[in-house]
Short mmCIF file of C-alpha atoms in Angstrom, two decimals:
data_model
loop_
_atom_site.label_atom_id
_atom_site.label_comp_id
_atom_site.label_asym_id
_atom_site.label_seq_id
_atom_site.Cartn_x
_atom_site.Cartn_y
_atom_site.Cartn_z
CA ASP A 1 -51.07 40.78 38.50
CA VAL A 2 -54.37 39.69 38.78
CA LYS A 3 -56.22 41.13 41.55
CA VAL A 4 -59.57 40.16 43.31
CA THR A 5 -60.24 42.85 46.19
CA GLN A 6 -63.07 42.13 48.85
CA SER A 7 -62.90 45.37 50.35
CA SER A 8 -63.78 44.26 54.08
CA ARG A 9 -61.51 42.24 55.71
CA TYR A 10 -63.01 41.47 59.46
CA LEU A 11 -66.87 42.35 59.84
CA VAL A 12 -68.46 41.79 63.67
CA LYS A 13 -72.28 42.31 63.26
CA ARG A 14 -75.33 41.81 64.95
CA THR A 15 -77.82 39.22 64.63
CA GLY A 16 -80.71 40.66 62.22
CA GLU A 17 -78.46 43.25 60.58
CA LYS A 18 -78.00 43.87 56.59
CA VAL A 19 -74.59 43.10 55.42
CA PHE A 20 -72.80 43.64 52.49
CA LEU A 21 -69.81 42.42 51.00
CA GLU A 22 -67.99 43.52 47.84
CA CYS A 23 -65.88 41.93 45.45
CA VAL A 24 -64.26 43.68 42.55
CA GLN A 25 -62.24 42.07 39.75
CA ASP A 26 -59.64 43.90 36.87
CA MET A 27 -59.26 40.74 34.73
CA ASP A 28 -62.41 41.38 33.15
CA HIS A 29 -63.30 37.66 33.50
CA GLU A 30 -66.97 37.26 33.13
CA ASN A 31 -67.55 34.75 35.79
CA MET A 32 -67.78 35.29 39.61
CA PHE A 33 -68.36 32.84 42.55
CA TRP A 34 -68.87 33.49 46.56
CA TYR A 35 -67.93 30.56 48.35
CA ARG A 36 -67.52 30.67 51.81
CA GLN A 37 -65.25 28.44 54.01
CA ASP A 38 -65.82 26.58 56.93
CA PRO A 39 -63.89 23.66 59.19
CA GLY A 40 -64.33 20.09 57.86
CA LEU A 41 -66.63 21.19 55.33
CA GLY A 42 -64.74 22.93 52.50
CA LEU A 43 -65.29 25.55 50.16
CA ARG A 44 -69.67 26.04 49.71
CA LEU A 45 -70.71 27.69 46.39
CA ILE A 46 -73.67 30.43 47.41
CA TYR A 47 -74.43 32.49 44.16
CA PHE A 48 -72.49 32.89 40.95
CA SER A 49 -72.74 34.73 38.00
CA TYR A 50 -71.93 34.78 34.44
CA ASP A 51 -72.68 38.01 33.07
CA VAL A 52 -73.51 41.27 34.22
CA LYS A 53 -77.21 41.13 35.68
CA MET A 54 -76.88 37.53 35.69
CA LYS A 55 -77.12 35.14 38.79
CA GLU A 56 -77.36 31.62 39.30
CA LYS A 57 -77.61 30.04 42.69
CA GLY A 58 -75.12 27.42 43.97
CA ASP A 59 -75.15 24.99 46.46
CA ILE A 60 -76.54 27.13 49.81
CA PRO A 61 -77.99 30.38 48.25
CA GLU A 62 -80.62 30.83 51.34
CA GLY A 63 -80.62 33.69 53.62
CA TYR A 64 -78.33 35.53 51.12
CA SER A 65 -78.34 37.01 47.83
CA VAL A 66 -76.69 38.60 45.43
CA SER A 67 -76.04 42.09 42.69
CA ARG A 68 -74.03 42.15 39.73
CA GLU A 69 -74.67 45.33 38.15
CA LYS A 70 -71.09 45.71 36.83
CA LYS A 71 -68.94 43.08 34.81
CA GLU A 72 -66.19 44.09 37.80
CA ARG A 73 -68.35 43.98 40.42
CA PHE A 74 -70.15 41.17 42.53
CA SER A 75 -71.51 41.69 45.84
CA LEU A 76 -73.03 39.08 48.38
CA ILE A 77 -76.29 40.34 50.23
CA LEU A 78 -76.88 39.40 53.90
CA GLU A 79 -81.00 40.31 54.51
CA SER A 80 -80.59 39.40 58.25
CA ALA A 81 -77.40 38.47 59.32
CA SER A 82 -77.60 35.28 61.87
CA THR A 83 -74.66 33.13 63.82
CA ASN A 84 -74.66 30.56 61.94
CA GLN A 85 -73.55 32.57 59.15
CA THR A 86 -70.51 33.05 61.14
CA SER A 87 -67.72 32.28 58.01
CA MET A 88 -64.90 33.11 55.55
CA TYR A 89 -66.26 34.32 52.77
CA LEU A 90 -64.36 34.53 49.76
CA CYS A 91 -65.49 36.26 46.39
CA ALA A 92 -63.38 34.74 43.42
CA SER A 93 -63.61 35.23 39.39
CA SER A 94 -62.83 32.95 35.96
CA ALA A 95 -62.83 34.32 32.05
CA SER A 96 -65.15 32.39 30.45
CA GLY A 97 -65.64 28.75 29.24
CA THR A 98 -63.92 25.67 31.45
CA GLY A 99 -61.16 24.75 32.52
CA ASN A 100 -60.28 28.11 33.54
CA THR A 101 -58.40 29.07 36.47
CA ILE A 102 -59.99 30.73 39.28
CA TYR A 103 -58.55 33.61 40.86
CA PHE A 104 -59.84 33.79 45.15
CA GLY A 105 -59.99 37.73 46.59
CA GLU A 106 -58.17 37.05 50.43
CA GLY A 107 -61.30 36.83 51.94
CA SER A 108 -63.94 38.13 54.27
CA TRP A 109 -63.89 37.05 58.07
CA LEU A 110 -67.62 37.59 59.15
CA THR A 111 -68.94 37.29 62.61
CA VAL A 112 -72.20 37.32 63.60
CA VAL A 113 -73.12 37.67 67.44
CA ARG B 1 -71.33 10.87 49.02
CA LYS B 2 -69.39 13.74 48.64
CA GLU B 3 -68.58 15.08 44.39
CA VAL B 4 -64.65 15.23 45.56
CA GLU B 5 -63.31 13.83 48.10
CA GLN B 6 -59.93 14.03 49.78
CA ASP B 7 -58.53 12.58 52.49
CA PRO B 8 -58.52 15.50 55.43
CA GLY B 9 -55.15 13.97 57.41
CA PRO B 10 -53.35 15.47 58.81
CA PHE B 11 -50.70 14.34 57.23
CA ASN B 12 -47.47 14.86 59.21
CA VAL B 13 -44.21 13.93 57.72
CA PRO B 14 -40.46 15.16 58.16
CA GLU B 15 -38.37 17.68 55.45
CA GLY B 16 -37.36 15.20 52.97
CA ALA B 17 -40.02 12.90 52.61
CA THR B 18 -42.26 12.23 49.64
CA VAL B 19 -45.88 12.43 50.47
CA ALA B 20 -48.70 11.23 48.24
CA PHE B 21 -52.18 12.68 48.02
CA ASN B 22 -55.41 11.34 46.02
CA CYS B 23 -59.07 12.53 45.24
CA THR B 24 -61.89 11.00 44.06
CA TYR B 25 -64.71 12.03 42.26
CA SER B 26 -68.15 11.36 41.28
CA ASN B 27 -68.35 12.98 38.11
CA SER B 28 -67.66 11.22 35.47
CA ALA B 29 -68.74 13.86 33.32
CA SER B 30 -65.92 16.49 35.07
CA GLN B 31 -63.53 17.54 32.50
CA SER B 32 -60.92 20.32 34.22
CA PHE B 33 -59.20 19.42 37.41
CA PHE B 34 -56.57 21.02 39.43
CA TRP B 35 -54.68 21.40 42.10
CA TYR B 36 -55.01 24.71 44.89
CA ARG B 37 -52.91 25.72 48.04
CA GLN B 38 -54.53 27.39 50.97
CA ASP B 39 -51.93 28.24 54.07
CA CYS B 40 -53.93 28.71 57.00
CA ARG B 41 -56.42 31.83 56.82
CA LYS B 42 -55.72 32.44 53.17
CA GLU B 43 -56.75 32.65 50.19
CA PRO B 44 -56.54 29.17 47.71
CA LYS B 45 -53.50 29.59 45.21
CA LEU B 46 -53.30 27.64 42.19
CA LEU B 47 -50.99 25.58 42.36
CA MET B 48 -50.73 23.34 39.47
CA SER B 49 -53.56 22.23 37.09
CA VAL B 50 -53.86 18.65 36.37
CA TYR B 51 -53.35 16.79 32.77
CA SER B 52 -54.56 13.65 31.32
CA SER B 53 -51.14 12.34 30.69
CA GLY B 54 -49.69 13.38 34.18
CA ASN B 55 -47.28 16.17 34.74
CA GLU B 56 -44.48 17.55 36.94
CA ASP B 57 -43.43 20.60 37.92
CA GLY B 58 -40.18 21.39 40.05
CA ARG B 59 -40.68 18.85 43.46
CA PHE B 60 -44.67 18.98 42.55
CA THR B 61 -46.62 16.03 40.08
CA ALA B 62 -49.59 15.79 38.99
CA GLN B 63 -51.25 12.35 37.63
CA LEU B 64 -55.55 12.32 36.74
CA ASN B 65 -57.30 8.64 36.29
CA ARG B 66 -59.89 8.27 34.37
CA ALA B 67 -60.91 5.28 34.71
CA SER B 68 -61.17 5.32 38.58
CA GLN B 69 -61.68 8.99 38.87
CA TYR B 70 -58.88 10.53 40.67
CA ILE B 71 -56.56 12.54 40.85
CA SER B 72 -53.11 12.32 43.00
CA LEU B 73 -50.58 15.09 43.97
CA LEU B 74 -46.86 13.56 44.98
CA ILE B 75 -44.45 16.01 46.11
CA ARG B 76 -41.15 14.55 46.97
CA ASP B 77 -38.47 16.04 49.36
CA SER B 78 -40.83 17.95 50.83
CA LYS B 79 -39.99 21.61 52.55
CA LEU B 80 -41.05 23.11 55.67
CA SER B 81 -42.52 26.02 53.63
CA ASP B 82 -44.95 22.81 51.76
CA SER B 83 -46.83 23.16 55.31
CA ALA B 84 -50.47 23.83 53.63
CA THR B 85 -54.02 22.68 53.08
CA TYR B 86 -54.14 21.25 49.33
CA LEU B 87 -57.06 20.97 47.87
CA CYS B 88 -58.65 19.51 44.73
CA VAL B 89 -60.43 20.94 42.29
CA VAL B 90 -62.74 19.76 39.67
CA ASN B 91 -64.97 20.84 37.09
CA ALA B 92 -67.83 19.75 35.33
CA ASP B 93 -70.50 22.22 34.80
CA ASP B 94 -68.57 24.40 37.86
CA MET B 95 -66.06 24.15 39.35
CA ARG B 96 -66.62 21.70 42.33
CA PHE B 97 -63.94 21.75 46.08
CA GLY B 98 -62.49 18.99 47.37
CA ALA B 99 -62.67 19.72 51.87
CA GLY B 100 -58.64 19.70 51.82
CA THR B 101 -55.71 17.86 53.06
CA ARG B 102 -53.68 18.71 55.54
CA LEU B 103 -50.22 18.21 54.99
CA THR B 104 -47.54 19.62 57.64
CA VAL B 105 -43.96 19.55 57.60
CA LYS B 106 -41.28 19.19 60.37
CA PRO B 107 -37.64 19.76 61.18
#
């Protein structure tokens, strides 16, 4: 069974803290994605990666960075958390090529106070 | 204009009703299309892909109209367990998600 695991489900962080969100997939997928989801705005793409050590900006990369040192792991980093980054963060993966199913992790609920 | 637009709803229907959602997309180069289902505070999960000729999976029917650039999802004989948010997904250079349509099926 396919599995995308987000290790932190619920986090509360203070403004200015550095935050790491970790994601691991066990499907040997080339593509990995980080989205955030907010009410009324749907899923917005933050960053994605098509290969190890490769990253591309999505629609809303400001305030975020990513790291992909191994194929199965894609990390999202908030260098200095702000209250407007309070959201649900979803990691996803898919096989390379067009039209392949995207599989999501269970989500990380981040509150920045 | 958003690349993928959906009526946010909510749609409130009685059990057994037939309900349809539409989703429009702006990129005419889009190649693949999907419907995902998302339960409250859960991750989206694939409901079905949408093929050019239309396709059916039990009570669910998906249609694609390339000329008018929309996809649709029809749910027949609604069940309480169908209550969820339905996201349409359109793939061109990357995957684009609609904001979702909320469905509540009531007894």
